[in-house]
Structures are given as structure tokens and as C-alpha cells.
PDB file of C-alpha atoms and ligand atoms in Angstrom:
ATOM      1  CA  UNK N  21      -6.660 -16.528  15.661  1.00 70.00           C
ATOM      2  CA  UNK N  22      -9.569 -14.017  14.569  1.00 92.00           C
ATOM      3  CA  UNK N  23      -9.126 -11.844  11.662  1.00 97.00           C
ATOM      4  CA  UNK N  24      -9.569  -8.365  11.678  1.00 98.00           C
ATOM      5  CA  UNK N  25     -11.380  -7.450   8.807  1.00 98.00           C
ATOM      6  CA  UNK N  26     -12.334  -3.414   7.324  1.00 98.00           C
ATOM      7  CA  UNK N  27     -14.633  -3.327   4.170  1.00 98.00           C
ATOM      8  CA  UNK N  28     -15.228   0.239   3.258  1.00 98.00           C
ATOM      9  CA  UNK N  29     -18.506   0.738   1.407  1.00 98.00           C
ATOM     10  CA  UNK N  30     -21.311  -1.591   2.881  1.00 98.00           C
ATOM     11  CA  UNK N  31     -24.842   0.040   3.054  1.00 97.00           C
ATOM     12  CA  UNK N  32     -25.775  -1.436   0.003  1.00 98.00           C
ATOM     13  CA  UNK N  33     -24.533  -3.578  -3.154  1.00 98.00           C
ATOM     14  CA  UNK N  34     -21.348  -6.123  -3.213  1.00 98.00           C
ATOM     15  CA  UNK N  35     -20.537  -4.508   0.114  1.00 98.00           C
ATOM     16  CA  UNK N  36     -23.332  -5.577   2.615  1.00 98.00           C
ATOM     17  CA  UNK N  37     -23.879  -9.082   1.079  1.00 98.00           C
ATOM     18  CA  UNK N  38     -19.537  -8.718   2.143  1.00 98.00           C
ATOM     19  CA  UNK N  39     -20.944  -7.965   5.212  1.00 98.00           C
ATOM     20  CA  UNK N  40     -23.340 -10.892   5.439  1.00 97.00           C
ATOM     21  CA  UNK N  41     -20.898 -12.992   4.511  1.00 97.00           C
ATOM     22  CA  UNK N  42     -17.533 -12.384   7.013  1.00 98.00           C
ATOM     23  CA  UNK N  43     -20.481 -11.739   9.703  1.00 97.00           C
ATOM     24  CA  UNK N  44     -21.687 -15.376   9.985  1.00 95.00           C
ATOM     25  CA  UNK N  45     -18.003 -16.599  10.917  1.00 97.00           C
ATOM     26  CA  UNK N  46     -17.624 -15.334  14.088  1.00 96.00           C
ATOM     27  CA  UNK N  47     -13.816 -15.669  14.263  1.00 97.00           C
ATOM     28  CA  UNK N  48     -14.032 -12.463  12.160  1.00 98.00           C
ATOM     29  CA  UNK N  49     -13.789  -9.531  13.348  1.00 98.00           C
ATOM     30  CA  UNK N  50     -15.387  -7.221  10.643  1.00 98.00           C
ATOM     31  CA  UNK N  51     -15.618  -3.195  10.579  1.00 98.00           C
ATOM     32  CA  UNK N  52     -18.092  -1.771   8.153  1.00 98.00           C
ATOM     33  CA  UNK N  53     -16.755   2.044   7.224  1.00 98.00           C
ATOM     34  CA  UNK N  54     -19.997   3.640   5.319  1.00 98.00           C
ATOM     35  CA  UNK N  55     -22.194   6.730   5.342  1.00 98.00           C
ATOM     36  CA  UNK N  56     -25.403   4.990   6.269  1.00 96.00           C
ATOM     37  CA  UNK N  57     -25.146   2.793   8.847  1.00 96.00           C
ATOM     38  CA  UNK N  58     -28.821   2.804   9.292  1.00 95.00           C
ATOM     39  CA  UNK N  59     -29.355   0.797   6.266  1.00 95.00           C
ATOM     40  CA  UNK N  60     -27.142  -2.216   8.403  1.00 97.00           C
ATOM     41  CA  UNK N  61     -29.642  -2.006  11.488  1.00 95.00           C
ATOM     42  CA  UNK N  62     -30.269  -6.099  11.491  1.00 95.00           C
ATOM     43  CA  UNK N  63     -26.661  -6.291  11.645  1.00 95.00           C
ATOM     44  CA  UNK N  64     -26.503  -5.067  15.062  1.00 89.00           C
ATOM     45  CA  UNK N  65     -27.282  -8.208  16.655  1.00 92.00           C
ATOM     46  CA  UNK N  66     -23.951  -9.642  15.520  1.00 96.00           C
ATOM     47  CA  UNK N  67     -21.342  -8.991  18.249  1.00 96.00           C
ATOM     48  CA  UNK N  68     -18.753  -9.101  15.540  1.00 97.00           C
ATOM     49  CA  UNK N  69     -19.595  -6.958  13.926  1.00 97.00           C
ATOM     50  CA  UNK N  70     -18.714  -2.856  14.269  1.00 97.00           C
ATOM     51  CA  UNK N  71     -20.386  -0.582  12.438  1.00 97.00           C
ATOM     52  CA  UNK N  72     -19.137   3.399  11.273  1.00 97.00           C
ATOM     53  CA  UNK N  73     -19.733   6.421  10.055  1.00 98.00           C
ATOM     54  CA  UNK N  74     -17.354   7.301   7.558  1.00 98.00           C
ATOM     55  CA  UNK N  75     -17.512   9.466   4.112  1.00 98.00           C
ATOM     56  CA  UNK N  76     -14.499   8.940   1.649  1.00 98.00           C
ATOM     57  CA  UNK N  77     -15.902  12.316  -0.092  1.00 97.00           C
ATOM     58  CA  UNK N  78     -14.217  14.282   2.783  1.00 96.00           C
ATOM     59  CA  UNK N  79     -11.451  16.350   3.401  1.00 95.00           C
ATOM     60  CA  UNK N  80     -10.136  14.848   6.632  1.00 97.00           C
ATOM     61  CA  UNK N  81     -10.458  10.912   5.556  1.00 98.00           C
ATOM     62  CA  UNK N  82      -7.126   9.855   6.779  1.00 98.00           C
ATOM     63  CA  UNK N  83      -7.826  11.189  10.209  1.00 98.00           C
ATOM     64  CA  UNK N  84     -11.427   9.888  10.257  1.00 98.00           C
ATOM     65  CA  UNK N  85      -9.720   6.571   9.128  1.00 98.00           C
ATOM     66  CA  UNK N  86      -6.507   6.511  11.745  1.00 98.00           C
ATOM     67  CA  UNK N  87      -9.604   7.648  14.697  1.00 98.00           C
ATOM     68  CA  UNK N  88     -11.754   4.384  13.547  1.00 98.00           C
ATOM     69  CA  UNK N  89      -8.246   2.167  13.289  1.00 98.00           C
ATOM     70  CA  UNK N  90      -6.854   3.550  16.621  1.00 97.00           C
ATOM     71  CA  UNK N  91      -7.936   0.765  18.925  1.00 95.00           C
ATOM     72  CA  UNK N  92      -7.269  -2.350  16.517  1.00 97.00           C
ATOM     73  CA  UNK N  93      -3.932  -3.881  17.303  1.00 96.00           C
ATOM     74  CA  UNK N  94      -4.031  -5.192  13.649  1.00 97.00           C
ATOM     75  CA  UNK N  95      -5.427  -4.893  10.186  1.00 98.00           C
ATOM     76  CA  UNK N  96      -5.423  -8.434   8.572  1.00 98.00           C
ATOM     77  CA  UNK N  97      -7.895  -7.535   5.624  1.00 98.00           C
ATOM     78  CA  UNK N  98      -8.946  -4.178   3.845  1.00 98.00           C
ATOM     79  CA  UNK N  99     -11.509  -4.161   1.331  1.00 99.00           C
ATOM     80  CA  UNK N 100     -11.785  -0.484  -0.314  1.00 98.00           C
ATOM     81  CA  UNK N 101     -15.312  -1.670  -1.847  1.00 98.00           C
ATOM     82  CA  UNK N 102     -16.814   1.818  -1.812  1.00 98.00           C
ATOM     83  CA  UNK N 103     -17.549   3.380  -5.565  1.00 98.00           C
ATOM     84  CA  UNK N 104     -18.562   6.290  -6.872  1.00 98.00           C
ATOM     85  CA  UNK N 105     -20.274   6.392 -10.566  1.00 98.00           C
ATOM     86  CA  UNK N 106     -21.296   9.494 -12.597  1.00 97.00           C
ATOM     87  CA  UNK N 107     -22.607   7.758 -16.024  1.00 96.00           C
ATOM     88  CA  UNK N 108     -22.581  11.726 -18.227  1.00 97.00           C
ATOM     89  CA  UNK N 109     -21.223  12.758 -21.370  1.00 98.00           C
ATOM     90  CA  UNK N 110     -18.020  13.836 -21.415  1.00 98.00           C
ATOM     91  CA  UNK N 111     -18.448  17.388 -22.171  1.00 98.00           C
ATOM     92  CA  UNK N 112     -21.549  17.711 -19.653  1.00 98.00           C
ATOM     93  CA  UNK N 113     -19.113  16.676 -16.722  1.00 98.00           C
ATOM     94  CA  UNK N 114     -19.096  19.393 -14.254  1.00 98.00           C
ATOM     95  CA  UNK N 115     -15.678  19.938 -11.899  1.00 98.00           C
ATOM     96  CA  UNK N 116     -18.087  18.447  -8.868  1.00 98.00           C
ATOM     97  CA  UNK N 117     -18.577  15.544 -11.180  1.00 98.00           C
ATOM     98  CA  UNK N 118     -14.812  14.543 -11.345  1.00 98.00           C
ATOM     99  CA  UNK N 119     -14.028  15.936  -8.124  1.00 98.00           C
ATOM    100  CA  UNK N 120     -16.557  13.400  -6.316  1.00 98.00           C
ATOM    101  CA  UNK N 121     -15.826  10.393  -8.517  1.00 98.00           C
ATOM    102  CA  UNK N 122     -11.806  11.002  -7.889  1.00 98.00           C
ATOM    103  CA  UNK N 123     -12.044  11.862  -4.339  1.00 98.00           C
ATOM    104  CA  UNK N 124     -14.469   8.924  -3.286  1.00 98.00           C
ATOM    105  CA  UNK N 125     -12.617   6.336  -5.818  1.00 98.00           C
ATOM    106  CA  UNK N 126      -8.843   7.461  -5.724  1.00 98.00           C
ATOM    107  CA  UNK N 127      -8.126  10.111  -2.838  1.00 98.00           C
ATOM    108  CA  UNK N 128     -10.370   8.822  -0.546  1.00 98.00           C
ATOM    109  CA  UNK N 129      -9.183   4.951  -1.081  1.00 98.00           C
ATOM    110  CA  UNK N 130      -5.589   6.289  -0.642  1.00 98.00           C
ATOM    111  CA  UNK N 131      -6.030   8.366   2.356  1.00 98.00           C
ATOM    112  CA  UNK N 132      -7.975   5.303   4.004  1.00 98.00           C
ATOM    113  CA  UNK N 133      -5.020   2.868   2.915  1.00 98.00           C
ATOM    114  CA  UNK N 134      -2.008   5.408   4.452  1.00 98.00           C
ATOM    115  CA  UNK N 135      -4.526   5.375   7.731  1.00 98.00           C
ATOM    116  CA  UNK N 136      -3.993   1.276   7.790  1.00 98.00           C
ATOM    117  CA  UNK N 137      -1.187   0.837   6.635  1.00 98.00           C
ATOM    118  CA  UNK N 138       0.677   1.044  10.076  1.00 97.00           C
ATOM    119  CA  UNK N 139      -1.694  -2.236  10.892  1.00 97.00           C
ATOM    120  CA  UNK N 140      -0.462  -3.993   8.642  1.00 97.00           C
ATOM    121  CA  UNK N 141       3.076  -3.945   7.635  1.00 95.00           C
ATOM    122  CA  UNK N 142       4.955  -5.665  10.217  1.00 88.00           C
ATOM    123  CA  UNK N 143       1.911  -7.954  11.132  1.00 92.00           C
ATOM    124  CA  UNK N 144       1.164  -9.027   7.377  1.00 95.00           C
ATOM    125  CA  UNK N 145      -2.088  -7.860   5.610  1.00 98.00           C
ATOM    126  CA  UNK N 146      -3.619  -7.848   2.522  1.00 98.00           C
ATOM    127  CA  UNK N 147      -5.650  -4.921   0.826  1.00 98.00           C
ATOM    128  CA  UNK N 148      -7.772  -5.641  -1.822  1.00 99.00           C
ATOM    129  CA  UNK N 149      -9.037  -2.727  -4.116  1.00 98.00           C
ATOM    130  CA  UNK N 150     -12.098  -3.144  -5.986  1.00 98.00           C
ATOM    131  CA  UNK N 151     -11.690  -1.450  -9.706  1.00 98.00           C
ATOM    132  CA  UNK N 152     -13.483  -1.887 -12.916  1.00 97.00           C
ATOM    133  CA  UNK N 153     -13.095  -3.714 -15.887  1.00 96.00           C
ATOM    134  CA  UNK N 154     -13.521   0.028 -17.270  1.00 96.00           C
ATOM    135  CA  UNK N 155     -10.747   0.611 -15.307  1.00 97.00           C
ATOM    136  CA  UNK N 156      -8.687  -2.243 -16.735  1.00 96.00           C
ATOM    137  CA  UNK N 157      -6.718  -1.369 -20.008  1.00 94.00           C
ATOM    138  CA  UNK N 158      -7.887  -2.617 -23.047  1.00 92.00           C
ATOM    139  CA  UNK N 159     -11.418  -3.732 -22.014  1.00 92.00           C
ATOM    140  CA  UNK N 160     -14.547  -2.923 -23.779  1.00 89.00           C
ATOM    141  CA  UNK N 161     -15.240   1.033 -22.764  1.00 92.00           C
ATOM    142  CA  UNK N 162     -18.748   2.418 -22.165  1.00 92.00           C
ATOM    143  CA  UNK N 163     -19.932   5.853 -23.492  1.00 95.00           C
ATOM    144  CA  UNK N 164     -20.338   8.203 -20.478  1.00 97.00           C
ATOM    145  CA  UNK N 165     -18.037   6.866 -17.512  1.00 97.00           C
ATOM    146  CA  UNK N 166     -14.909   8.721 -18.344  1.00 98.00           C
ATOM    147  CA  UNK N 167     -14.446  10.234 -14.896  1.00 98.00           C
ATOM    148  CA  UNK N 168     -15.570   7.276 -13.344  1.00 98.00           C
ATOM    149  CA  UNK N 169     -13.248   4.495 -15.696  1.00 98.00           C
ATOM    150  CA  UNK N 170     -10.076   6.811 -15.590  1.00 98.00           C
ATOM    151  CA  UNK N 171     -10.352   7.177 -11.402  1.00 98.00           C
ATOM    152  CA  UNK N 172     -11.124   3.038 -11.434  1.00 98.00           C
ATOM    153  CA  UNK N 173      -7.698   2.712 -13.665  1.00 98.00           C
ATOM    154  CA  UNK N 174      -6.276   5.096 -10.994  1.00 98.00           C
ATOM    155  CA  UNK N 175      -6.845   2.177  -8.393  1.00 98.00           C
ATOM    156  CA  UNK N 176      -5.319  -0.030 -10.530  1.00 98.00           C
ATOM    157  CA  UNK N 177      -2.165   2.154 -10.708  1.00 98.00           C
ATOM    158  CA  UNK N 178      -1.950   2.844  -6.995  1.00 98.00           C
ATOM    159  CA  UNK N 179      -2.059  -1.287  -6.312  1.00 98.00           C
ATOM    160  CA  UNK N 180       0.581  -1.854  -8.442  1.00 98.00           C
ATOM    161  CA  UNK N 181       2.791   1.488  -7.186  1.00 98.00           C
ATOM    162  CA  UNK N 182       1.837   0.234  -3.385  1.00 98.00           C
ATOM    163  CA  UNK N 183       2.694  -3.505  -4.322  1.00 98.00           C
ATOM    164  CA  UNK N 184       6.922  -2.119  -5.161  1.00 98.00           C
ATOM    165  CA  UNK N 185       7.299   0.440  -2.758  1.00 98.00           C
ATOM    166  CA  UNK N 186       6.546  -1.910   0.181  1.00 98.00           C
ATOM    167  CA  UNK N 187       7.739  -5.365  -1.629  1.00 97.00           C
ATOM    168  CA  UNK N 188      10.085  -5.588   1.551  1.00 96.00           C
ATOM    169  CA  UNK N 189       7.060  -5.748   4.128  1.00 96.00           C
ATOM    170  CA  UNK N 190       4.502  -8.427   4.662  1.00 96.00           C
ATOM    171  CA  UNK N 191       1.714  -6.476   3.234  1.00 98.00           C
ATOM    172  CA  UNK N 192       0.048  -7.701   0.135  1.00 98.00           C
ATOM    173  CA  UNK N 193      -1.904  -6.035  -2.247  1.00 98.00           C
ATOM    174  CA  UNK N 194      -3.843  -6.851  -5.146  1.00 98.00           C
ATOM    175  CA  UNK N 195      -6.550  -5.700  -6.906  1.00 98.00           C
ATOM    176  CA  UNK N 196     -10.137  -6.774  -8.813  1.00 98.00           C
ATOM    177  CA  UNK N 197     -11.439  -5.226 -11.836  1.00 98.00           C
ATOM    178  CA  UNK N 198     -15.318  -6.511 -11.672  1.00 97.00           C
ATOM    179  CA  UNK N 199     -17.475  -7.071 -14.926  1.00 96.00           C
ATOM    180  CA  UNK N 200     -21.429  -6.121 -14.661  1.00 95.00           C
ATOM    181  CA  UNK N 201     -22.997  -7.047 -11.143  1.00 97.00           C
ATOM    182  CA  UNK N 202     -26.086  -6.767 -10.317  1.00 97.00           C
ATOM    183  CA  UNK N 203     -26.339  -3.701  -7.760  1.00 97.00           C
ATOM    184  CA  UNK N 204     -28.460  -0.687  -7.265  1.00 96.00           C
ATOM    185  CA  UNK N 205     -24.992   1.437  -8.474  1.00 96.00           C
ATOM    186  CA  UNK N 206     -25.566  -0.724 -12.135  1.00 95.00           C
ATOM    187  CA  UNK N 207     -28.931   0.257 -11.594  1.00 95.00           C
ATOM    188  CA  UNK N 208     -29.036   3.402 -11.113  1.00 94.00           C
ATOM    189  CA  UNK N 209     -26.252   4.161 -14.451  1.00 93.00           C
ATOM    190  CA  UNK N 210     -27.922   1.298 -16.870  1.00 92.00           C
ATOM    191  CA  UNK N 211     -31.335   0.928 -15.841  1.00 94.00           C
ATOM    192  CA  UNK N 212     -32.725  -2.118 -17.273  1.00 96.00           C
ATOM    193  CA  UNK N 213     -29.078  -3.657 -17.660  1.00 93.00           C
ATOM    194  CA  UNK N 214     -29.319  -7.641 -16.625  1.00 94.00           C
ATOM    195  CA  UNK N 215     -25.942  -8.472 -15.192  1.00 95.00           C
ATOM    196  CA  UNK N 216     -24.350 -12.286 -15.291  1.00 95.00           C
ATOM    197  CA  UNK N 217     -24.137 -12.167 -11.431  1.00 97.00           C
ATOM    198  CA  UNK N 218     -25.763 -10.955  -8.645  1.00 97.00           C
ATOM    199  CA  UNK N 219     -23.696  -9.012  -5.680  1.00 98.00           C
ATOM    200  CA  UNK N 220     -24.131 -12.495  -3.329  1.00 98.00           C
ATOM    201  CA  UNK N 221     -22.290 -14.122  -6.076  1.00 98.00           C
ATOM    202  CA  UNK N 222     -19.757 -11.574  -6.472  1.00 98.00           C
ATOM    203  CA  UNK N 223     -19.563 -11.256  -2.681  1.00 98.00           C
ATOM    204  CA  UNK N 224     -18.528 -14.565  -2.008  1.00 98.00           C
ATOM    205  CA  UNK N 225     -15.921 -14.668  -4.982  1.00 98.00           C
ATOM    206  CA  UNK N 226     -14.122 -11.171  -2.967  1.00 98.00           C
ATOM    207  CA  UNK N 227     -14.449 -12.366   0.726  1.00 98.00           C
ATOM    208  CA  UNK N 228     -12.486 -15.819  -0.676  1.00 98.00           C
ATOM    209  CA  UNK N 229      -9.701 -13.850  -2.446  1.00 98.00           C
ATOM    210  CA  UNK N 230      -9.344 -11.647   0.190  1.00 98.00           C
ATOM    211  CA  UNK N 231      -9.077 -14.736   2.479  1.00 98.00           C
ATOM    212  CA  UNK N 232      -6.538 -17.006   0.094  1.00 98.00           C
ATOM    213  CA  UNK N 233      -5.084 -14.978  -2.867  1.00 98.00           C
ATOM    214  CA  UNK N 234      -2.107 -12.867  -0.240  1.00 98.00           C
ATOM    215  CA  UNK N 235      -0.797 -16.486  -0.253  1.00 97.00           C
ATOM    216  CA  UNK N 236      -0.727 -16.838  -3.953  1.00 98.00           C
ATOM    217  CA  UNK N 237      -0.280 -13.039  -5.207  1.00 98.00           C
ATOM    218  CA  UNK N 238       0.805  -9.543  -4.699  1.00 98.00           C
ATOM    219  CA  UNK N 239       0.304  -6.599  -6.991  1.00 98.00           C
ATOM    220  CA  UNK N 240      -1.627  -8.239  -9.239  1.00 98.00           C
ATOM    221  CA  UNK N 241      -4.683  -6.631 -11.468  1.00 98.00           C
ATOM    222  CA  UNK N 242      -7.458  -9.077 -11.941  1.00 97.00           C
ATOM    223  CA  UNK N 243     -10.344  -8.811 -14.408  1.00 97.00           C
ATOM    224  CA  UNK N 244     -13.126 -10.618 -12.644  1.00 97.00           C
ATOM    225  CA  UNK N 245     -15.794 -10.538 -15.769  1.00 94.00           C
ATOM    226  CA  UNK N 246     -17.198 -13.543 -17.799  1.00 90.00           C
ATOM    227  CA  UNK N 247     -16.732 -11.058 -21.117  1.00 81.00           C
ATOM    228  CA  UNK N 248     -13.318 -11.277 -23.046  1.00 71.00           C
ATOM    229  CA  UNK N 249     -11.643  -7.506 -23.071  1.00 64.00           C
TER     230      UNK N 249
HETATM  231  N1  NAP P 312     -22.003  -3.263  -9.831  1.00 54.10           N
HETATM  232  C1  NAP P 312     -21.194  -3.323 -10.872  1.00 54.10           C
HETATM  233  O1  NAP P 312     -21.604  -3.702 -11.990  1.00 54.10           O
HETATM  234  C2  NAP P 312     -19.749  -2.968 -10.714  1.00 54.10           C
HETATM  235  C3  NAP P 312     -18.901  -3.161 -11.813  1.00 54.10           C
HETATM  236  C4  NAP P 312     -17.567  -2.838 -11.685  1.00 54.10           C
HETATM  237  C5  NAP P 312     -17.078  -2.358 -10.492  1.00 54.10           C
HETATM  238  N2  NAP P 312     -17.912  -2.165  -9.428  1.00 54.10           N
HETATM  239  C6  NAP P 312     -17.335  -1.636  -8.194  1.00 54.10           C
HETATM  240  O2  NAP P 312     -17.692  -2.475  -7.110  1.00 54.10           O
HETATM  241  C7  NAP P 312     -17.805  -1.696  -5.912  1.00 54.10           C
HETATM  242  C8  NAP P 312     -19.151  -1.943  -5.267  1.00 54.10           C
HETATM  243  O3  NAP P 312     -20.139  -1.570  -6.216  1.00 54.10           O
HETATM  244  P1  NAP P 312     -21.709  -1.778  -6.026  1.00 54.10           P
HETATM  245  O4  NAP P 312     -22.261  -2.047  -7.372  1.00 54.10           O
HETATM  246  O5  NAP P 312     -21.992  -2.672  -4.910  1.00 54.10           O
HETATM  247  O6  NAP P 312     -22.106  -0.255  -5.679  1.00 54.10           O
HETATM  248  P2  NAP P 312     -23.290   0.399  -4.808  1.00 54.10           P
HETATM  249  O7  NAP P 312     -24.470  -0.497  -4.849  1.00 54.10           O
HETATM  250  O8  NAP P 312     -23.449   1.793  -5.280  1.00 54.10           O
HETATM  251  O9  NAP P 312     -22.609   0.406  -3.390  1.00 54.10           O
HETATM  252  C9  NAP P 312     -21.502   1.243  -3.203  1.00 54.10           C
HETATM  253  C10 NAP P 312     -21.185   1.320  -1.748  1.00 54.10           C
HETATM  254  O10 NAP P 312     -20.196   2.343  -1.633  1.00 54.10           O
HETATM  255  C11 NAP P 312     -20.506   3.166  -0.527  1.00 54.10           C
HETATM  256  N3  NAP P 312     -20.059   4.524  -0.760  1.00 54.10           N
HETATM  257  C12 NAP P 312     -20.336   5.312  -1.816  1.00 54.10           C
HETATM  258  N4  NAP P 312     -19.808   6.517  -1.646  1.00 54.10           N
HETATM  259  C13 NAP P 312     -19.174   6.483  -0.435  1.00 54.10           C
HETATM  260  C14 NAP P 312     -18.437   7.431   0.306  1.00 54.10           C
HETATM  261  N5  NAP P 312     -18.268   8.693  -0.119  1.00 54.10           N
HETATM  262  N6  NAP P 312     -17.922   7.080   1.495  1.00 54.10           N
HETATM  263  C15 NAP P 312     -18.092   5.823   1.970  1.00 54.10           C
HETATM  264  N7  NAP P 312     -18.782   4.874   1.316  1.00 54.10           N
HETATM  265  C16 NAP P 312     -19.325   5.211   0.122  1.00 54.10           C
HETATM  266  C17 NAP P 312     -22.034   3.097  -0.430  1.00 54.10           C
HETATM  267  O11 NAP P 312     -22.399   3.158   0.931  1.00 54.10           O
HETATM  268  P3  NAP P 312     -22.852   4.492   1.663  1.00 54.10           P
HETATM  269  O12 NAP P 312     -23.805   5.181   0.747  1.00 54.10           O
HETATM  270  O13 NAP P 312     -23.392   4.002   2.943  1.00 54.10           O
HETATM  271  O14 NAP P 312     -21.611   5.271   1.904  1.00 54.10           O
HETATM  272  C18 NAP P 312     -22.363   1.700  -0.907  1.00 54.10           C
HETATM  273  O15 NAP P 312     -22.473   0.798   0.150  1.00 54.10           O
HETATM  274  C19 NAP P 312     -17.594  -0.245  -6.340  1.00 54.10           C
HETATM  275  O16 NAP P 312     -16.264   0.147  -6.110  1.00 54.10           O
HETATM  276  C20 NAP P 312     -17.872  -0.268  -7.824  1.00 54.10           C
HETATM  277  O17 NAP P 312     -17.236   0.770  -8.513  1.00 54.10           O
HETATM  278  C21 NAP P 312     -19.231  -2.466  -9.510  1.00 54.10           C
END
């Protein structure tokens, strides 16, 4: 049977080489939630493949999300991909700073997840949340991402709180704390930077755990990163 698949976050980075990858199978059915779908043109030829307009830095995201959801009869994969870094000193944050990074990386990922959620609990689903090691406690910090670390920890928190309070459905969630990858977000916060993977690399790695790991794992926090903490 096809699998319904969401990946929130796709224009760019891990997310469209996601893309790239569930869109050559075509027993996927995959739905890209992003802000610019005009950077996923070439990806209109696939007929699997639905494309949307959708900003987690919003007010309304839950009813965006439960409008884009309404016709699917079931959610069999969720990938909350989409990221938001602000690389400042601490005492330069502004409120907008924090505001965006925790709206886009922890409001935003939770009102999308309550809009699914009805998708997936009787059916079976799993969600995968993509942290940080900087999220992960007791890794190596860097200098600068406090609002951005502290909402990625958030992520990790919410898995683990989602994980017990529905422990009697069949959804499954786990989440990924990714090392350096090499994206235009690393980019754009550590210019220069060389990563030990590229977003392909990285891409593959996610689309298989979100594939396999529900049948192995729920709740679980994984530091996908070729450092040591
Ligand atoms: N690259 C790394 O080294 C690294 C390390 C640890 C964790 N991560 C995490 O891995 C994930 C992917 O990172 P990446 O490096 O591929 O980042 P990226 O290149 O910046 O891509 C991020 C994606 O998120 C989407 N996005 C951002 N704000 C959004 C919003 N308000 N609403 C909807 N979509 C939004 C962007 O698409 P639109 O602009 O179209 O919306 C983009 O496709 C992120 O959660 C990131 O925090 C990355």
C-alpha cells in the first residue's frame, strides 16, 4: 500500500534532497509543506508529488496545517525538517530573534504535529523531529546559538512528552539530533565550515529511519553526528 508521506521544510538543504529521494518511489505519496515552492519547480513533473505553501512563522499554523491534511485519509510519515537558525551573541538577541527561532522550531512544529495527529493515531504513524546535536544535552555547545540550541532541545522535550502521553496509540515518535551537514543554513551561520556529510548523505540516512526505526523505537533521542558529545 502507498505511504503517505509530509516533510515540512523542503525548498532547500536536507529537505529537498528528502524530497528527491521519497519522489523517485512512486508508491509514495509525498507532501512538501514550505514557503517557496518555486525553488521545487522540476519537481512538478512527478505526479507524486504535492507541493504547498506553508510558513511555520505564523499565527494560524495549525489551521493552515489541518486545511493542507484535510483530504488525506492518513498520515503514515511526518518529517518536521524545517529550521530556523539565528547564530548572535547572546546579549545582541532581539525579542524577534527568539520569537522566530521558537515559533518556526518549537510552536510551529507543535501546532503542525496537533494538525496530524488525528491521521495518525488509530492508523499508526511515525513523526520524526529533526533537532540538533546543540539541542542534545551534554554535546559540545557553540558560542552564539542560544535561542536556536535551547528551541532544538525544546524538540527534543516535546518527542519524548508526545512519545508517554500517547504510548496507548499506534503512533510513534522519535527524534534526530544531526551533527554538521553541509547546507546553505550551515552556510549561512559558519561560513567556510566543511561539514563530514553532505545533505544527500544525511537525506538518505532520515528517509530510511523514517521508513524502519517506528518498528524498532519510540520516543527515542538520537544524536546522528560522527563527533563524540
Ligand atoms: N545543516 C546542519 O548542519 C544542521 C545541523 C543540525 C540540525 N540541522 C537541522 O536540520 C534541519 C534542516 O536543516 P538544513 O541545514 O537543511 O537547513 P536549510 O538549508 O536552512 O533548510 C531549512 C528548510 O526549512 C524551511 N523553513 C525555514 N523556515 C520555515 C518556515 N517558517 N516555514 C516553513 N519552512 C521553513 C526552508 O524552506 P522555506 O524557506 O521554503 O520555507 C528550508 O527548506 C533543520 O531543522 C536544522 O535545524 C541542520
Amino acid at each position: 500500500m502507498s505511504k503517505t508521506i509530509i516533510i515540512v521544510g523542503a525548498s532547500r538543504g536536507i529537505g529537498k534532497e528528502l524530497l528527491t529521494t521519497f519522489a523517485q518511489n512512486e508508491n509514495f505519496d509525498v507532501h512538501i509543506l514550505t514557503r517557496n515552492i518555486s525553488e521545487l519547480a522540476s519537481f512538478s513533473a512527478f505526479k507524486n508529488v504535492n507541493l504547498s505553501v506553508f510558513d511555520l512563522n505564523s499565527i494560524h499554523v495549525k489551521e493552515d496545517a489541518e486545511k493542507l491534511f484535510s483530504s488525506l485519509k492518513k498520515i503514515d510519515i511526518l518529517i518536521n525538517n524545517a529550521g530556523k537558525l539565528v547564530n548572535k551573541p547572546f546579549l545582541e538577541l532581539s525579542h524577534q530573534d527568539i520569537l522566530d527561532c521558537y515559533q518556526t522550531n518549537v510552536i510551529g512544529v507543535m501546532e503542525t504535529i496537533q494538525a496530524a495527529l488525528p491521521k495518525m493515531l488509530e492508523i499508526g504513524g511515525h513523526i520524526v523531529n529533526i533537532s540538533s546535536v546543540g539541542g542534545f544535552q551534554g554535546s559540545v555547545k557553540f558560542a552564539g546559538l542560544s535561542a536556536y540550541s535551547t528551541s532544538k532541545a525544546a524538540v527534543v522535550s516535546l518527542t519524548e512528552m508526545l512519545a508517554e502521553e500517547f504510548k496507548e496509540t499506534k503512533l510513534k515518535i522519535n527524534c534526530l539530533c544531526l551533527g554538521a551537514v553541509q547546507t546553505e543554513m550551515l552556510e549561512e551561520a559558519f561560513p567556510g565550515y566543511q561539514a563530514p556529510l553532505s545533505a544527500k548523505e544525511m537525506a538518505e540516512f532520515i528517509a530510511d529511519f523514517s521508513l524502519h526505526a517506528d518498528r524498532f523505537m519510540n520516543g527515542k533521542i538520537i544524536p546522528v553526528s560522527l563527533s563524540t558529545p
